Coordinates of N, CA and C in Angstrom, one line a residue:
Chain X
Q1 N 38.1 9.9 89.6 CA 37.7 9.3 89.1 C 35.4 8.8 88.5
V2 N 35.8 8.4 87.0 CA 34.3 8.6 86.8 C 33.9 7.8 87.0
L3 N 32.2 7.2 87.0 CA 31.4 6.5 88.2 C 30.1 6.9 86.6
L4 N 29.3 5.9 86.4 CA 28.5 5.5 85.8 C 27.8 5.1 86.4
Q5 N 26.1 5.3 86.2 CA 24.5 5.2 87.0 C 23.7 4.6 86.1
E6 N 23.4 3.2 86.0 CA 22.0 3.5 85.4 C 20.5 4.1 86.0
S7 N 19.5 4.4 86.0 CA 18.5 4.4 86.2 C 17.0 4.3 85.3
G8 N 15.9 4.2 85.4 CA 15.3 3.7 85.0 C 14.2 3.0 85.6
P9 N 13.2 2.8 84.8 CA 11.5 1.9 85.6 C 12.6 0.6 85.2
G10 N 12.4 -0.6 86.6 CA 12.6 -1.9 86.4 C 11.9 -2.9 85.6
L11 N 10.3 -1.9 85.3 CA 9.1 -3.3 85.1 C 8.6 -2.7 83.8
V12 N 8.7 -2.7 82.5 CA 8.7 -2.3 81.0 C 7.2 -3.7 80.9
T13 N 5.9 -2.3 80.6 CA 5.2 -3.8 79.8 C 5.0 -4.3 78.3
P14 N 4.9 -5.2 77.5 CA 4.9 -5.7 76.6 C 4.6 -4.8 75.5
S15 N 4.9 -4.3 74.5 CA 4.6 -3.9 73.5 C 5.5 -2.1 73.5
G16 N 5.4 -1.7 75.1 CA 5.8 -0.9 75.9 C 7.5 -0.1 74.8
T17 N 7.6 0.9 75.7 CA 9.0 1.6 75.5 C 9.9 1.3 76.8
L18 N 11.2 0.8 76.7 CA 12.1 0.6 77.8 C 13.5 2.2 77.7
S19 N 13.0 2.4 79.3 CA 14.1 4.0 78.8 C 14.7 3.7 80.3
L20 N 15.9 3.6 79.9 CA 17.0 4.1 81.3 C 18.0 4.9 80.8
T21 N 18.8 5.9 81.4 CA 19.3 6.8 81.7 C 20.6 7.0 82.5
C22 N 22.0 7.1 81.7 CA 23.3 6.5 82.4 C 23.5 8.2 82.8
T23 N 23.4 8.7 83.9 CA 24.2 9.4 84.4 C 26.4 9.7 85.1
V24 N 26.5 10.7 83.8 CA 28.4 10.1 85.1 C 28.6 11.1 85.2
S25 N 29.2 10.8 86.5 CA 29.7 12.0 88.2 C 31.2 11.8 87.9
G26 N 31.9 12.0 88.9 CA 33.4 12.1 88.8 C 34.2 12.7 87.7
G27 N 33.6 14.3 86.7 CA 34.3 13.8 85.4 C 33.1 14.2 84.4
S28 N 33.9 14.9 83.7 CA 33.0 15.3 82.6 C 32.4 14.4 81.0
I29 N 31.3 14.4 81.0 CA 31.2 13.2 80.1 C 32.5 13.3 78.7
S30 N 32.2 15.0 78.4 CA 33.7 14.8 77.1 C 34.9 14.3 77.8
I31 N 34.8 13.6 78.6 CA 36.6 12.3 78.9 C 36.2 11.3 77.9
S32 N 35.1 11.7 77.5 CA 35.3 10.5 76.1 C 34.4 11.2 75.3
N33 N 34.7 10.5 73.7 CA 33.8 11.2 73.0 C 32.5 10.2 73.0
W34 N 32.9 8.6 73.4 CA 31.7 7.5 72.8 C 31.6 6.6 73.7
W35 N 30.4 7.3 73.7 CA 29.8 5.6 74.9 C 28.2 5.5 74.3
S36 N 28.4 3.9 75.7 CA 27.6 2.8 74.8 C 26.8 2.4 75.8
W37 N 25.9 1.7 75.4 CA 24.8 1.1 76.0 C 24.7 -0.8 75.5
V38 N 25.0 -1.3 76.9 CA 25.4 -3.3 76.0 C 24.4 -3.8 77.7
R39 N 23.3 -4.6 77.1 CA 22.5 -6.1 77.8 C 23.7 -7.1 78.0
Q40 N 22.7 -7.8 78.7 CA 23.3 -9.4 79.0 C 22.0 -9.9 79.9
S41 N 21.6 -10.6 79.1 CA 20.3 -11.7 79.3 C 20.4 -12.3 80.4
P42 N 19.3 -12.6 81.6 CA 19.7 -13.8 82.8 C 20.6 -15.6 82.0
G43 N 22.0 -15.2 82.4 CA 22.2 -16.4 82.1 C 23.2 -16.1 80.8
K44 N 22.9 -15.4 79.7 CA 23.9 -15.5 78.9 C 24.7 -14.2 78.7
G45 N 25.1 -14.1 77.8 CA 26.2 -13.5 77.1 C 26.1 -12.2 76.6
L46 N 26.7 -11.6 76.3 CA 26.7 -9.5 76.8 C 26.1 -9.4 75.5
E47 N 25.3 -8.4 75.0 CA 24.8 -8.1 73.4 C 25.6 -5.9 73.7
W48 N 26.2 -5.5 72.6 CA 25.6 -4.1 72.1 C 25.2 -4.0 71.5
I49 N 24.5 -2.8 72.5 CA 23.0 -2.3 71.5 C 23.7 -1.3 71.2
G50 N 24.5 -0.1 71.5 CA 24.5 1.1 70.3 C 25.1 2.2 71.0
Q51 N 25.9 3.1 70.4 CA 27.0 4.0 71.1 C 26.8 5.6 70.6
I52 N 27.2 6.7 71.0 CA 26.4 8.0 70.8 C 28.3 8.5 70.8
Y53 N 28.0 9.3 69.9 CA 29.1 10.3 70.0 C 28.5 11.4 70.2
L54 N 29.6 12.1 71.4 CA 29.6 13.4 71.5 C 28.5 14.0 70.6
G55 N 30.0 14.4 69.4 CA 29.3 15.6 68.0 C 27.6 15.3 68.1
G56 N 27.5 14.0 67.9 CA 25.9 13.8 67.8 C 25.8 12.6 67.0
S57 N 26.5 11.7 66.5 CA 26.0 10.9 65.5 C 26.1 9.0 66.3
N58 N 25.5 8.4 66.0 CA 24.9 7.1 66.8 C 25.2 6.1 65.3
D59 N 25.5 4.4 66.0 CA 25.6 3.6 65.4 C 24.9 2.5 66.7
Y60 N 24.0 1.7 66.1 CA 23.0 0.4 66.7 C 23.3 -0.5 65.6
N61 N 23.2 -1.4 67.0 CA 23.2 -3.5 66.6 C 22.1 -3.5 65.8
P62 N 22.8 -4.2 64.4 CA 22.1 -4.3 63.4 C 20.5 -5.1 63.6
S63 N 20.4 -5.6 64.6 CA 19.3 -6.1 65.0 C 18.8 -5.8 66.2
L64 N 18.8 -4.6 66.7 CA 18.1 -3.7 67.1 C 17.6 -2.7 66.8
K65 N 18.8 -2.2 65.5 CA 18.3 -0.2 64.8 C 16.3 0.1 64.2
S66 N 16.0 -0.8 64.6 CA 14.7 -0.3 64.2 C 14.1 0.6 65.6
R67 N 14.1 0.0 66.3 CA 13.5 0.0 67.9 C 14.6 0.7 68.8
V68 N 15.5 1.1 68.1 CA 16.7 1.7 69.3 C 16.7 3.3 68.6
T69 N 16.8 4.4 70.1 CA 17.4 5.4 70.2 C 18.2 5.5 71.5
I70 N 19.2 6.0 70.6 CA 20.9 6.3 71.9 C 20.5 8.3 71.8
S71 N 20.8 8.9 72.7 CA 21.1 10.5 72.7 C 21.2 10.6 74.3
V72 N 22.2 12.1 73.7 CA 22.9 12.3 75.2 C 22.5 13.6 75.5
D73 N 22.4 13.9 76.8 CA 22.5 14.8 76.9 C 23.8 16.2 77.7
K74 N 24.5 16.9 77.5 CA 25.9 16.9 78.3 C 25.4 18.4 79.2
S75 N 24.8 18.8 78.9 CA 24.9 20.0 79.7 C 24.4 19.4 81.7
K76 N 23.9 18.0 81.2 CA 23.9 17.2 82.3 C 24.6 15.8 82.9
S77 N 25.2 15.8 81.7 CA 26.4 14.2 81.7 C 25.9 13.7 81.6
Q78 N 24.6 13.1 81.1 CA 23.9 11.9 80.8 C 23.7 12.1 79.2
F79 N 23.2 9.8 79.3 CA 23.1 9.5 78.0 C 21.9 8.7 78.0
S80 N 21.2 8.6 76.8 CA 19.8 8.4 77.3 C 19.4 6.7 76.7
L81 N 19.2 5.9 76.6 CA 18.6 4.6 75.5 C 17.3 4.5 75.8
N82 N 16.4 4.3 74.9 CA 15.0 4.6 74.5 C 14.5 3.1 73.3
L83 N 14.5 2.1 74.0 CA 13.5 0.8 73.4 C 12.8 0.7 73.2
N84 N 12.1 0.6 72.1 CA 10.4 0.7 71.7 C 10.0 -1.2 71.1
S85 N 8.6 -0.8 71.8 CA 7.7 -2.6 71.1 C 8.4 -3.7 71.7
V86 N 9.1 -3.4 72.9 CA 9.6 -3.9 73.9 C 9.0 -6.0 74.1
T87 N 10.0 -7.0 74.0 CA 9.3 -7.9 74.7 C 10.1 -8.3 75.6
A88 N 8.9 -10.2 75.6 CA 9.9 -10.9 77.0 C 11.6 -10.8 76.9
A89 N 11.4 -11.1 75.1 CA 13.5 -11.4 75.2 C 14.5 -10.0 75.2
D90 N 13.2 -8.8 75.9 CA 13.9 -7.6 75.9 C 15.0 -7.7 77.1
T91 N 14.1 -8.6 78.1 CA 14.5 -8.6 79.7 C 16.0 -9.3 79.8
A92 N 16.8 -7.9 80.7 CA 18.7 -8.1 80.7 C 18.4 -7.1 81.8
I93 N 20.1 -7.1 81.8 CA 20.9 -6.5 82.8 C 20.8 -5.2 81.6
Y94 N 21.1 -4.2 81.9 CA 21.3 -3.0 81.3 C 22.4 -2.2 81.2
Y95 N 23.9 -2.3 80.9 CA 24.7 -2.0 81.1 C 25.1 -0.2 80.3
C96 N 25.4 0.4 80.9 CA 26.6 1.8 80.4 C 27.4 1.4 80.2
A97 N 28.3 1.9 79.3 CA 29.9 1.8 78.9 C 30.8 3.2 78.4
K98 N 31.8 3.2 79.3 CA 32.7 4.8 78.9 C 33.8 3.9 77.9
H99 N 33.8 4.6 76.5 CA 35.1 3.6 75.7 C 36.2 4.9 75.8
R100 N 37.2 3.5 75.5 CA 38.7 3.8 75.7 C 39.2 2.9 74.5
G101 N 39.8 3.6 73.7 CA 40.0 3.3 72.3 C 38.9 2.4 71.7
F102 N 39.2 1.0 71.8 CA 37.9 -0.2 71.3 C 37.7 -0.8 72.2
G103 N 37.4 -0.2 73.2 CA 37.2 -1.0 74.6 C 37.0 -0.2 75.5
F104 N 35.8 -1.0 76.6 CA 35.0 0.0 77.4 C 35.5 -0.4 78.8
D105 N 35.9 0.8 79.2 CA 36.6 0.6 80.5 C 36.0 1.1 81.9
I106 N 35.0 1.4 81.7 CA 33.8 2.3 82.7 C 32.7 1.4 82.7
W107 N 32.0 0.9 83.8 CA 31.2 0.1 83.2 C 30.4 0.7 84.4
G108 N 28.8 1.2 84.5 CA 27.7 1.0 85.6 C 27.9 -0.5 86.4
Q109 N 27.5 0.1 87.3 CA 26.7 -1.0 88.1 C 25.3 -2.2 87.3
G110 N 25.0 -1.3 86.5 CA 24.0 -2.5 85.4 C 22.0 -2.2 86.2
T111 N 21.1 -2.4 85.4 CA 20.5 -2.8 86.0 C 19.0 -3.8 85.1
M112 N 18.8 -3.6 86.0 CA 17.9 -5.0 85.3 C 16.5 -4.7 84.9
V113 N 16.3 -5.4 83.7 CA 15.0 -4.3 83.2 C 14.6 -6.4 83.0
T114 N 13.1 -5.9 83.8 CA 11.9 -7.2 83.1 C 11.1 -6.7 82.4
V115 N 10.5 -7.6 81.3 CA 9.1 -7.4 80.6 C 8.5 -8.1 81.1
S116 N 7.2 -7.8 81.3 CA 6.4 -8.5 82.0 C 5.1 -7.7 81.9
S117 N 3.8 -8.1 82.0 CA 2.8 -7.5 82.7 C 1.9 -7.9 83.7
Chain J
Q1 N 25.0 -9.4 62.3 CA 26.5 -9.8 62.8 C 26.6 -10.8 63.8
S2 N 27.0 -11.7 63.5 CA 27.4 -13.0 64.4 C 28.2 -12.6 65.4
A3 N 27.7 -13.8 67.0 CA 29.1 -13.2 67.4 C 29.9 -13.4 67.3
L4 N 31.4 -13.6 67.8 CA 32.3 -14.1 68.0 C 32.6 -15.3 68.5
T5 N 32.9 -16.3 68.2 CA 33.0 -18.1 68.8 C 34.2 -17.8 69.6
Q6 N 34.2 -17.7 71.1 CA 34.8 -19.0 71.5 C 34.7 -19.8 72.6
P7 N 36.2 -20.4 73.5 CA 35.8 -22.0 73.7 C 34.5 -21.6 75.0
P8 N 33.0 -22.7 75.6 CA 32.2 -22.6 76.2 C 33.2 -22.6 77.5
S9 N 34.4 -23.6 78.2 CA 35.0 -23.4 78.5 C 36.5 -23.7 78.8
V10 N 37.0 -22.8 80.4 CA 38.8 -23.8 79.7 C 39.0 -23.7 81.2
S11 N 40.0 -24.7 81.5 CA 40.5 -25.5 83.4 C 41.3 -25.0 83.5
G12 N 42.1 -24.5 84.2 CA 43.4 -24.9 85.1 C 43.8 -25.1 86.3
S13 N 45.1 -25.6 86.7 CA 45.8 -25.2 88.0 C 46.2 -24.2 88.1
P14 N 46.2 -23.8 89.3 CA 47.0 -22.8 89.9 C 48.5 -22.9 89.6
G15 N 49.1 -21.6 89.0 CA 50.0 -21.3 88.9 C 50.4 -21.5 87.1
Q16 N 49.4 -22.5 86.6 CA 50.0 -23.1 85.1 C 48.8 -22.0 83.8
S17 N 48.8 -21.8 82.7 CA 48.9 -21.3 82.1 C 47.7 -21.3 81.4
V18 N 46.6 -20.8 81.3 CA 45.8 -20.9 80.1 C 45.2 -19.8 78.8
T19 N 45.0 -20.2 77.9 CA 44.4 -19.5 76.4 C 43.2 -19.5 76.0
I20 N 43.0 -18.5 76.0 CA 41.5 -18.5 75.5 C 41.5 -17.6 74.1
S21 N 40.1 -18.6 72.8 CA 40.4 -18.1 71.8 C 39.4 -16.9 71.1
C22 N 39.6 -16.0 70.4 CA 38.1 -15.4 70.1 C 38.3 -15.8 68.9
T23 N 37.7 -16.4 68.0 CA 37.4 -15.9 66.2 C 36.4 -15.3 65.5
G24 N 36.6 -14.8 65.2 CA 35.6 -14.0 64.1 C 36.3 -14.2 62.4
T25 N 35.7 -12.8 61.9 CA 35.8 -12.8 60.8 C 37.0 -11.6 59.9
S26 N 37.2 -11.5 58.6 CA 37.8 -10.4 58.4 C 36.7 -9.1 58.2
S27 N 35.6 -9.2 58.4 CA 35.0 -8.0 58.6 C 35.1 -7.3 60.6
D28 N 35.6 -8.1 61.2 CA 35.9 -7.9 62.5 C 37.0 -7.7 63.3
V29 N 37.3 -8.9 63.7 CA 38.9 -9.3 64.6 C 39.5 -9.2 63.4
G30 N 39.2 -9.8 62.0 CA 40.3 -9.3 61.6 C 41.1 -8.2 61.0
S31 N 39.6 -6.9 60.8 CA 40.3 -6.0 59.9 C 40.3 -4.8 61.0
Y32 N 41.2 -4.5 61.9 CA 41.0 -3.5 63.0 C 42.0 -4.4 64.2
N33 N 43.0 -3.5 65.0 CA 43.4 -3.3 66.2 C 42.8 -3.8 66.8
S34 N 41.6 -4.4 67.2 CA 40.4 -3.4 68.1 C 39.8 -4.3 68.6
V35 N 39.8 -5.5 69.3 CA 39.7 -6.6 70.4 C 40.3 -5.8 71.6
S36 N 39.2 -6.3 72.5 CA 39.2 -6.3 73.8 C 38.7 -7.6 74.8
W37 N 38.9 -7.4 75.8 CA 38.6 -8.2 76.7 C 38.0 -8.1 77.7
Y38 N 37.3 -8.5 78.6 CA 36.7 -8.8 80.0 C 36.8 -10.0 81.1
Q39 N 36.8 -9.2 81.7 CA 36.5 -10.3 83.2 C 34.9 -10.2 83.9
Q40 N 34.4 -10.8 83.9 CA 33.2 -10.5 84.3 C 32.6 -12.2 85.9
P41 N 33.3 -12.0 86.7 CA 33.0 -12.8 88.6 C 31.2 -12.6 87.9
P42 N 30.9 -13.6 88.8 CA 29.2 -13.8 88.6 C 29.1 -12.8 90.0
G43 N 27.8 -12.4 88.8 CA 26.9 -11.2 89.8 C 27.4 -9.4 89.6
T44 N 28.4 -9.6 88.6 CA 29.3 -7.6 88.7 C 29.2 -7.5 87.3
A45 N 29.4 -6.3 87.2 CA 29.7 -6.1 85.1 C 31.2 -6.0 85.2
P46 N 30.9 -7.0 84.4 CA 32.4 -6.4 83.1 C 33.3 -5.4 83.6
K47 N 34.7 -6.5 83.5 CA 36.1 -5.7 83.9 C 36.9 -5.4 82.4
L48 N 37.3 -4.2 81.9 CA 38.4 -4.9 81.1 C 39.7 -4.6 81.6
I49 N 40.0 -6.0 81.0 CA 41.3 -6.1 81.3 C 42.5 -5.8 80.4
I50 N 41.6 -5.7 78.7 CA 42.9 -6.0 77.6 C 41.9 -5.2 76.7
F51 N 42.4 -4.0 75.9 CA 41.5 -3.3 74.3 C 43.2 -3.0 74.2
D52 N 42.6 -3.1 72.7 CA 43.3 -2.5 71.5 C 44.6 -4.0 71.4
V53 N 43.4 -5.0 71.7 CA 44.8 -6.5 71.1 C 45.5 -6.6 72.1
S54 N 46.2 -5.5 72.8 CA 47.2 -5.8 73.7 C 48.0 -5.0 74.4
N55 N 46.5 -4.2 75.0 CA 47.0 -3.1 75.9 C 45.8 -3.0 77.3
R56 N 47.0 -3.1 78.6 CA 46.7 -3.4 79.7 C 45.8 -2.1 80.5
P57 N 44.5 -2.0 81.3 CA 44.6 -1.1 81.5 C 45.3 -0.9 83.4
S58 N 45.4 0.3 83.5 CA 46.4 0.3 84.5 C 45.7 -0.4 85.9
G59 N 46.5 -1.2 86.6 CA 46.0 -1.9 87.4 C 45.5 -3.6 87.2
V60 N 45.7 -3.4 86.3 CA 45.6 -5.1 85.3 C 47.1 -5.8 85.5
P61 N 46.6 -6.8 86.9 CA 48.0 -7.8 86.4 C 49.1 -8.0 84.7
D62 N 50.1 -7.8 84.7 CA 50.8 -8.6 83.4 C 50.3 -10.0 82.9
R63 N 50.3 -10.7 83.9 CA 49.8 -12.2 83.9 C 48.5 -12.2 82.5
F64 N 48.2 -10.9 82.2 CA 47.1 -11.3 82.0 C 48.0 -10.4 80.0
S65 N 47.9 -10.9 79.1 CA 48.1 -10.9 77.6 C 47.3 -11.2 76.4
G66 N 47.4 -10.1 75.4 CA 46.2 -10.5 74.8 C 47.6 -10.3 73.4
S67 N 47.0 -11.1 72.3 CA 47.1 -11.2 71.2 C 46.7 -11.5 69.8
K68 N 46.5 -11.2 68.3 CA 46.3 -11.7 67.3 C 46.6 -12.3 66.0
S69 N 46.0 -13.0 65.4 CA 46.9 -13.4 64.4 C 45.4 -13.6 63.2
G70 N 45.4 -13.1 62.1 CA 44.4 -13.4 61.6 C 43.2 -13.0 62.1
N71 N 41.8 -13.8 61.6 CA 40.8 -13.5 62.9 C 40.4 -14.0 64.0
T72 N 41.6 -14.6 64.2 CA 41.4 -14.9 65.8 C 42.2 -14.6 66.6
A73 N 41.8 -14.0 68.1 CA 43.0 -13.7 68.9 C 42.7 -14.0 70.4
S74 N 43.4 -14.0 71.3 CA 43.6 -15.2 72.3 C 44.3 -13.9 73.0
L75 N 43.2 -14.7 74.9 CA 43.9 -13.9 75.6 C 44.7 -15.1 76.4
T76 N 45.7 -14.7 76.9 CA 46.8 -15.8 78.0 C 46.5 -15.1 79.3
I77 N 46.3 -16.2 80.2 CA 46.6 -16.0 81.5 C 47.1 -16.8 82.3
S78 N 48.4 -16.0 82.7 CA 49.5 -17.0 83.4 C 50.1 -16.5 84.6
G79 N 49.9 -17.9 84.9 CA 50.5 -18.0 86.7 C 48.8 -17.5 87.1
L80 N 47.8 -18.8 87.0 CA 46.6 -18.9 87.3 C 45.8 -18.3 88.3
Q81 N 45.5 -17.8 89.0 CA 45.1 -17.9 90.2 C 43.3 -17.7 90.5
A82 N 43.3 -18.3 91.8 CA 42.5 -18.8 92.2 C 40.7 -17.6 91.7
E83 N 41.7 -17.2 92.3 CA 40.8 -15.6 91.8 C 40.4 -14.7 90.5
D84 N 40.9 -16.0 89.6 CA 40.9 -15.4 88.2 C 39.7 -16.8 87.5
E85 N 39.0 -17.1 88.3 CA 37.7 -18.0 88.1 C 36.6 -16.6 87.7
A86 N 36.2 -16.2 86.5 CA 35.1 -15.7 86.2 C 34.5 -16.1 84.6
D87 N 33.4 -14.8 84.3 CA 33.5 -15.7 82.5 C 34.0 -14.3 81.8
Y88 N 34.6 -14.8 81.1 CA 35.7 -13.8 79.8 C 34.8 -13.6 78.6
Y89 N 34.7 -12.6 78.4 CA 34.7 -12.3 77.0 C 35.2 -10.9 75.9
C90 N 35.5 -11.6 75.0 CA 36.1 -11.0 73.6 C 35.3 -9.6 72.8
S91 N 35.8 -8.7 72.2 CA 34.9 -7.8 71.5 C 35.6 -7.6 70.7
S92 N 34.6 -6.9 69.4 CA 35.6 -6.4 68.3 C 34.7 -5.6 68.0
Y93 N 35.6 -3.9 67.2 CA 35.4 -3.0 66.7 C 34.8 -4.0 65.0
T94 N 33.4 -3.7 64.1 CA 33.4 -4.4 63.1 C 33.5 -3.5 62.3
S95 N 33.7 -3.6 61.1 CA 33.7 -3.0 59.5 C 32.4 -2.0 59.3
S96 N 31.1 -2.4 60.0 CA 29.7 -1.6 59.8 C 29.7 -0.6 60.6
N97 N 31.0 -0.4 61.7 CA 30.9 1.1 63.0 C 29.7 0.5 64.1
T98 N 29.7 -0.9 63.8 CA 29.4 -1.5 65.5 C 30.3 -2.1 66.4
Y99 N 30.0 -2.8 67.0 CA 30.7 -4.1 68.0 C 30.1 -5.0 68.3
V100 N 30.4 -6.5 68.4 CA 30.5 -7.4 68.5 C 30.9 -8.4 69.6
F101 N 30.3 -9.4 70.6 CA 30.9 -9.5 71.8 C 31.5 -10.8 71.5
G102 N 32.2 -11.8 72.0 CA 32.3 -13.0 71.7 C 31.1 -13.8 72.7
T103 N 31.1 -15.0 73.0 CA 30.1 -15.9 73.6 C 31.1 -16.3 75.1
G104 N 31.3 -16.4 75.1 CA 31.6 -16.2 76.8 C 32.3 -17.5 77.0
T105 N 33.5 -17.7 77.4 CA 34.0 -18.5 78.3 C 34.3 -18.6 80.2
K106 N 33.8 -19.5 80.4 CA 33.7 -20.0 81.8 C 34.7 -20.3 82.0
V107 N 36.3 -19.6 83.6 CA 37.5 -20.2 83.1 C 37.6 -20.6 85.4
T108 N 37.9 -22.2 84.8 CA 37.5 -22.7 86.6 C 39.5 -23.2 86.6
V109 N 39.2 -22.4 88.0 CA 40.8 -23.1 87.9 C 40.9 -24.6 89.5
V110 N 40.9 -25.1 88.9 CA 40.5 -26.5 89.6 C 42.2 -26.8 90.8

């Protein structure tokens, strides 16, 4: 059974960079060609951040595109999220997710990231 | 890209059926058979219950069904149960190779 686990700092200072890693366990990262990051601000809805294709391409939410980079390390079965120039508006629970068809069938438990000085 | 539009809340009695709508545009919901639905009880990660408009992952009860007409997709929960109380979100792939989520709907079993 494939499991996803997000990891990274829970506190980021304003104007800094948020960096998270998603580790895939219980199976190969190649079980899916596509992997995504999704976030949820406190008490709010879900927001898709972006996706990575194991072949090397990316797509990002237009509202975040100038600040986001998603990369993959297949040897470690990990993919990562970098979001720069963060503000309080980036405070959220960040989830990584595996694609199935056009859906996201396996999610990590989520990690809370707070942007504050 | 704008979030897909869902009703803020729906409610029903145990055993009843409820339907949640998800309205988008010809650039997302109307373009592909790419709508998925998620169930999210408080404090938990979302769970996929429908993908590609009407497909259920294994383990999801057949009380949950999905459909689409034009730019609007729908999730129907038949035989509503207390355990179905949760927030529900739709999602769609878009013509820009991105994904967009719905605004979310709170389902209450009264």
